[in-house]
């Protein structure tokens, strides 16, 4: 599109421009009135300055929506040179700096605009969230925190009809849906993020007999323990019945009132057997192996085992009759107390969350440090009669808690999230088919976690505060089953020694992508080079000797990461950079771009960073920083499970991007008018809002 067509060609047009007020800046901030009041320039001079500023502003907006953030920064800077006090330009300049990873400059521009009275609470909230994220970037985020209720799913709907009865266990999915076990109605239900029932499953043949606990195995299958049925039932990840195992009795393979379950790294299944006062162990196929927890010389024996969890090589078992938590090894040998007797009143489910165990106890949920046994109270349901039976983290950073007595599922969030709301960003406006307008929107919480599972009724779009027509949710990134991957090949002299390992890694990753998405191969040397871009199958015959970039003792890794990121700005919404090297970086590897700016650039554009090590050992601190402060992780090239799991992990990274469309009713002045759009996203008691604008095509 030729922006030059926008230039004012004669005095008549210039007068019309001023009189009709179609200037972006006259509409937005009243800058013209301020100039007139001060009588610092003539009408013609004011109009000329605004005309030139509007040209640059329009180019900047279009460059921003193309993902060319450096270009947009230049255009907005030029626009400011013509109208230095125009706050809307300053706001957009801040947005361009933010998407470029230069958050300090973004905050500076936004704060100046806010101090001048621009943006109101919306801009103040954006400043607060971005500033808090920068402060927390280097802190420990894995410590337990206090949660408060942000909403709930009630067992009865608004008409008073029963939805579920006596919820006992809940299991979140990566798409924002949850599986729920209803003890009272003997059902396995699937619910969406808004609490609507998607599917109901009554079990197989005779149905469930008081289902008690629900877990997901490493292979994706679901296990349901049946307290009154004295058996364990297995289902596929979609809820189709596979088989049942176990029987009533006290012999090996027998159970009396199985309650809670856990799985170890070898796929063995541990079941707390309340009636037999022990823990039963089965292999991944359901064959009985052994049981433990009986009285011995150094152990008084389990009295009433309930919650159970496995962390590393330890099995932790809660006892509801003694209020203690015991530690065993995976072979059933007693290792001692984690929490002494009477620590808890009546503990129920116990689930692992990082290095902590999350345990329910009557009306409270605690985190237990697996090293020290120290407690932290995460939440309380208050003084009303309550029996909390399970508490698990979901994909959106909440804790889902089942209350057996009140027949509710509580959605608990951090207090700062409830008060501060969601962080909503309209990242792109596509108006090529105007009046149809398409928005690309990202929704996160204040801690940068993507919010997935939102539906059409979780969004509200307006133009000039009036609802739009023909609104539709066109797509959600979290359902995508592929990702765009950029392989960044370290061309350092030290990494060149691992030629065979590097070639095998590229081939295995290419095959694991199942020819979905786009594969890019970039070599990181003194100057980074793009070696390949296309279908993943093109990397299956990769040879290191065919790279154009020679091995070097000085690899500009920062420039390479930046270049890879640029190529992924307009890629699939699930995307990542996989750095393949020996874990060592050269002295000048980050001389041009700092680590904080690089991680901000990756995070603000939803790009993951994965470090794939060719040699065993610890990577240099710079690489660890990139992994720790972005979505991704670290892997060893010869990991036992292969590299296909790494690709699955990348695809499973939560993606809170949504595509929305609507029909605009605004006039465009032949494509010259700046058109506003506002969007709100909300979940239960939490919401977030963003406002932006765009230009329709020139006519």
mmCIF file of C-alpha atoms in Angstrom, residues 488-670:
data_model
loop_
_atom_site.group_PDB
_atom_site.id
_atom_site.type_symbol
_atom_site.label_atom_id
_atom_site.label_comp_id
_atom_site.label_asym_id
_atom_site.label_seq_id
_atom_site.Cartn_x
_atom_site.Cartn_y
_atom_site.Cartn_z
ATOM 1 C CA UNK A 488 19.896 -22.683 16.151
ATOM 2 C CA UNK A 489 23.125 -24.581 15.431
ATOM 3 C CA UNK A 490 26.127 -23.554 17.511
ATOM 4 C CA UNK A 491 29.096 -23.143 15.146
ATOM 5 C CA UNK A 492 31.667 -22.741 17.902
ATOM 6 C CA UNK A 493 34.886 -24.697 17.662
ATOM 7 C CA UNK A 494 34.012 -26.644 20.821
ATOM 8 C CA UNK A 495 30.573 -27.728 19.537
ATOM 9 C CA UNK A 496 31.968 -28.802 16.162
ATOM 10 C CA UNK A 497 33.468 -31.852 17.890
ATOM 11 C CA UNK A 498 29.958 -33.284 18.270
ATOM 12 C CA UNK A 499 29.199 -33.558 14.563
ATOM 13 C CA UNK A 500 27.417 -36.905 14.725
ATOM 14 C CA UNK A 501 25.341 -35.956 17.782
ATOM 15 C CA UNK A 502 24.286 -32.687 16.180
ATOM 16 C CA UNK A 503 23.270 -34.334 12.918
ATOM 17 C CA UNK A 504 21.295 -37.008 14.745
ATOM 18 C CA UNK A 505 19.532 -34.355 16.832
ATOM 19 C CA UNK A 506 18.442 -32.365 13.772
ATOM 20 C CA UNK A 507 17.209 -35.494 12.015
ATOM 21 C CA UNK A 508 15.289 -36.739 15.054
ATOM 22 C CA UNK A 509 13.661 -33.371 15.691
ATOM 23 C CA UNK A 510 12.696 -33.045 12.013
ATOM 24 C CA UNK A 511 11.056 -36.474 12.086
ATOM 25 C CA UNK A 512 9.301 -35.742 15.402
ATOM 26 C CA UNK A 513 7.541 -32.711 13.880
ATOM 27 C CA UNK A 514 5.525 -35.120 11.681
ATOM 28 C CA UNK A 515 5.934 -32.705 8.779
ATOM 29 C CA UNK A 516 3.680 -30.158 10.511
ATOM 30 C CA UNK A 517 4.639 -26.528 10.913
ATOM 31 C CA UNK A 518 7.747 -24.841 9.548
ATOM 32 C CA UNK A 519 11.327 -25.841 10.288
ATOM 33 C CA UNK A 520 14.119 -23.294 10.155
ATOM 34 C CA UNK A 521 17.805 -24.057 10.572
ATOM 35 C CA UNK A 522 20.051 -21.140 11.500
ATOM 36 C CA UNK A 523 23.796 -21.395 12.064
ATOM 37 C CA UNK A 524 25.205 -19.218 14.849
ATOM 38 C CA UNK A 525 28.730 -18.096 13.994
ATOM 39 C CA UNK A 526 30.420 -14.728 13.928
ATOM 40 C CA UNK A 527 27.383 -13.723 11.862
ATOM 41 C CA UNK A 528 24.201 -15.866 11.920
ATOM 42 C CA UNK A 529 22.973 -17.344 8.655
ATOM 43 C CA UNK A 530 19.682 -18.954 7.638
ATOM 44 C CA UNK A 531 20.588 -22.387 6.292
ATOM 45 C CA UNK A 532 17.130 -23.837 5.654
ATOM 46 C CA UNK A 533 13.470 -22.859 5.827
ATOM 47 C CA UNK A 534 10.558 -25.053 4.829
ATOM 48 C CA UNK A 535 8.816 -28.310 5.601
ATOM 49 C CA UNK A 536 10.268 -30.340 8.507
ATOM 50 C CA UNK A 537 11.044 -33.273 6.200
ATOM 51 C CA UNK A 538 13.766 -31.140 4.653
ATOM 52 C CA UNK A 539 15.867 -31.516 7.809
ATOM 53 C CA UNK A 540 15.920 -35.314 7.780
ATOM 54 C CA UNK A 541 19.012 -35.384 5.535
ATOM 55 C CA UNK A 542 20.859 -32.662 7.474
ATOM 56 C CA UNK A 543 24.669 -32.690 7.222
ATOM 57 C CA UNK A 544 26.861 -30.398 9.279
ATOM 58 C CA UNK A 545 29.429 -30.109 6.479
ATOM 59 C CA UNK A 546 26.811 -28.500 4.219
ATOM 60 C CA UNK A 547 26.412 -25.432 6.456
ATOM 61 C CA UNK A 548 27.571 -22.188 4.892
ATOM 62 C CA UNK A 549 28.738 -20.789 8.226
ATOM 63 C CA UNK A 550 32.256 -21.955 9.243
ATOM 64 C CA UNK A 551 33.212 -22.885 12.804
ATOM 65 C CA UNK A 552 34.318 -19.871 14.839
ATOM 66 C CA UNK A 553 35.863 -19.126 18.208
ATOM 67 C CA UNK A 554 33.544 -16.139 18.644
ATOM 68 C CA UNK A 555 29.833 -16.916 18.258
ATOM 69 C CA UNK A 556 27.483 -13.911 18.400
ATOM 70 C CA UNK A 557 24.724 -15.821 20.139
ATOM 71 C CA UNK A 558 22.718 -12.720 21.045
ATOM 72 C CA UNK A 559 22.464 -11.601 17.412
ATOM 73 C CA UNK A 560 21.546 -15.151 16.384
ATOM 74 C CA UNK A 561 18.759 -15.428 18.974
ATOM 75 C CA UNK A 562 17.438 -12.036 17.928
ATOM 76 C CA UNK A 563 17.427 -13.010 14.249
ATOM 77 C CA UNK A 564 15.655 -16.298 14.990
ATOM 78 C CA UNK A 565 13.054 -14.399 17.011
ATOM 79 C CA UNK A 566 12.444 -11.958 14.167
ATOM 80 C CA UNK A 567 11.619 -14.865 11.870
ATOM 81 C CA UNK A 568 9.141 -16.277 14.408
ATOM 82 C CA UNK A 569 7.180 -13.057 15.021
ATOM 83 C CA UNK A 570 4.701 -13.939 12.276
ATOM 84 C CA UNK A 571 5.043 -17.720 12.661
ATOM 85 C CA UNK A 572 2.595 -20.176 14.181
ATOM 86 C CA UNK A 573 1.307 -19.171 17.607
ATOM 87 C CA UNK A 574 3.171 -22.125 19.096
ATOM 88 C CA UNK A 575 6.848 -21.656 18.288
ATOM 89 C CA UNK A 576 10.288 -22.056 19.826
ATOM 90 C CA UNK A 577 14.016 -21.714 19.275
ATOM 91 C CA UNK A 578 15.993 -24.899 19.960
ATOM 92 C CA UNK A 579 19.647 -24.075 20.562
ATOM 93 C CA UNK A 580 21.897 -27.071 19.826
ATOM 94 C CA UNK A 581 25.380 -26.839 21.334
ATOM 95 C CA UNK A 582 27.715 -28.085 24.027
ATOM 96 C CA UNK A 583 26.400 -25.617 26.630
ATOM 97 C CA UNK A 584 29.371 -23.257 26.431
ATOM 98 C CA UNK A 585 29.272 -19.662 25.218
ATOM 99 C CA UNK A 586 32.118 -17.402 24.078
ATOM 100 C CA UNK A 587 33.180 -14.303 25.976
ATOM 101 C CA UNK A 588 31.461 -11.860 23.608
ATOM 102 C CA UNK A 589 28.364 -13.986 22.996
ATOM 103 C CA UNK A 590 26.051 -11.343 24.494
ATOM 104 C CA UNK A 591 27.915 -8.125 23.754
ATOM 105 C CA UNK A 592 25.197 -6.458 21.647
ATOM 106 C CA UNK A 593 21.949 -7.518 23.344
ATOM 107 C CA UNK A 594 21.590 -8.050 27.097
ATOM 108 C CA UNK A 595 20.018 -11.168 28.529
ATOM 109 C CA UNK A 596 17.103 -9.287 30.076
ATOM 110 C CA UNK A 597 16.207 -7.630 26.752
ATOM 111 C CA UNK A 598 16.487 -10.943 24.899
ATOM 112 C CA UNK A 599 14.236 -12.778 27.348
ATOM 113 C CA UNK A 600 11.738 -9.912 27.254
ATOM 114 C CA UNK A 601 11.734 -10.052 23.435
ATOM 115 C CA UNK A 602 11.066 -13.785 23.521
ATOM 116 C CA UNK A 603 8.383 -13.593 26.213
ATOM 117 C CA UNK A 604 6.573 -10.569 24.807
ATOM 118 C CA UNK A 605 6.209 -12.382 21.484
ATOM 119 C CA UNK A 606 5.401 -15.846 22.933
ATOM 120 C CA UNK A 607 8.581 -17.550 21.694
ATOM 121 C CA UNK A 608 10.010 -20.415 23.738
ATOM 122 C CA UNK A 609 13.731 -21.093 24.162
ATOM 123 C CA UNK A 610 15.042 -24.656 24.519
ATOM 124 C CA UNK A 611 18.671 -25.545 25.228
ATOM 125 C CA UNK A 612 19.594 -28.942 23.736
ATOM 126 C CA UNK A 613 22.918 -30.073 25.183
ATOM 127 C CA UNK A 614 25.298 -32.185 23.111
ATOM 128 C CA UNK A 615 27.404 -32.984 26.182
ATOM 129 C CA UNK A 616 26.398 -33.971 29.675
ATOM 130 C CA UNK A 617 27.032 -31.418 32.357
ATOM 131 C CA UNK A 618 25.918 -27.956 33.352
ATOM 132 C CA UNK A 619 25.398 -25.283 30.722
ATOM 133 C CA UNK A 620 26.909 -21.827 31.133
ATOM 134 C CA UNK A 621 24.930 -19.374 33.240
ATOM 135 C CA UNK A 622 23.813 -17.289 30.248
ATOM 136 C CA UNK A 623 22.047 -20.258 28.676
ATOM 137 C CA UNK A 624 20.535 -21.203 32.025
ATOM 138 C CA UNK A 625 19.199 -17.656 32.337
ATOM 139 C CA UNK A 626 17.471 -17.869 28.946
ATOM 140 C CA UNK A 627 15.925 -21.227 29.865
ATOM 141 C CA UNK A 628 14.840 -20.173 33.348
ATOM 142 C CA UNK A 629 13.217 -16.910 32.253
ATOM 143 C CA UNK A 630 11.356 -18.120 29.156
ATOM 144 C CA UNK A 631 9.054 -20.977 28.246
ATOM 145 C CA UNK A 632 11.108 -23.975 27.134
ATOM 146 C CA UNK A 633 13.659 -25.873 29.155
ATOM 147 C CA UNK A 634 16.870 -27.876 28.913
ATOM 148 C CA UNK A 635 17.345 -31.346 27.424
ATOM 149 C CA UNK A 636 20.218 -33.748 26.775
ATOM 150 C CA UNK A 637 20.548 -34.985 23.206
ATOM 151 C CA UNK A 638 20.692 -38.654 24.273
ATOM 152 C CA UNK A 639 17.870 -38.546 26.813
ATOM 153 C CA UNK A 640 16.271 -41.929 27.490
ATOM 154 C CA UNK A 641 12.894 -41.002 26.047
ATOM 155 C CA UNK A 642 14.293 -39.477 22.844
ATOM 156 C CA UNK A 643 13.717 -36.013 21.411
ATOM 157 C CA UNK A 644 10.142 -36.553 20.257
ATOM 158 C CA UNK A 645 9.066 -35.791 23.826
ATOM 159 C CA UNK A 646 10.834 -32.424 23.591
ATOM 160 C CA UNK A 647 8.688 -31.481 20.594
ATOM 161 C CA UNK A 648 5.584 -32.616 22.487
ATOM 162 C CA UNK A 649 6.629 -30.422 25.419
ATOM 163 C CA UNK A 650 6.964 -27.418 23.097
ATOM 164 C CA UNK A 651 3.512 -28.053 21.620
ATOM 165 C CA UNK A 652 2.102 -28.386 25.141
ATOM 166 C CA UNK A 653 3.357 -24.936 26.210
ATOM 167 C CA UNK A 654 0.171 -22.955 26.979
ATOM 168 C CA UNK A 655 -0.727 -20.542 24.183
ATOM 169 C CA UNK A 656 -3.244 -17.866 25.160
ATOM 170 C CA UNK A 657 -3.665 -16.400 21.661
ATOM 171 C CA UNK A 658 -7.103 -16.019 20.095
ATOM 172 C CA UNK A 659 -8.370 -14.832 16.713
ATOM 173 C CA UNK A 660 -11.597 -12.820 16.769
ATOM 174 C CA UNK A 661 -13.482 -11.183 13.923
ATOM 175 C CA UNK A 662 -16.347 -8.712 13.557
ATOM 176 C CA UNK A 663 -17.970 -6.343 11.067
ATOM 177 C CA UNK A 664 -17.120 -2.681 11.614
ATOM 178 C CA UNK A 665 -19.763 0.025 11.301
ATOM 179 C CA UNK A 666 -17.326 2.955 11.404
ATOM 180 C CA UNK A 667 -16.688 5.393 8.591
ATOM 181 C CA UNK A 668 -13.145 5.348 7.241
ATOM 182 C CA UNK A 669 -12.778 8.698 5.386
ATOM 183 C CA UNK A 670 -11.444 6.705 2.436
#
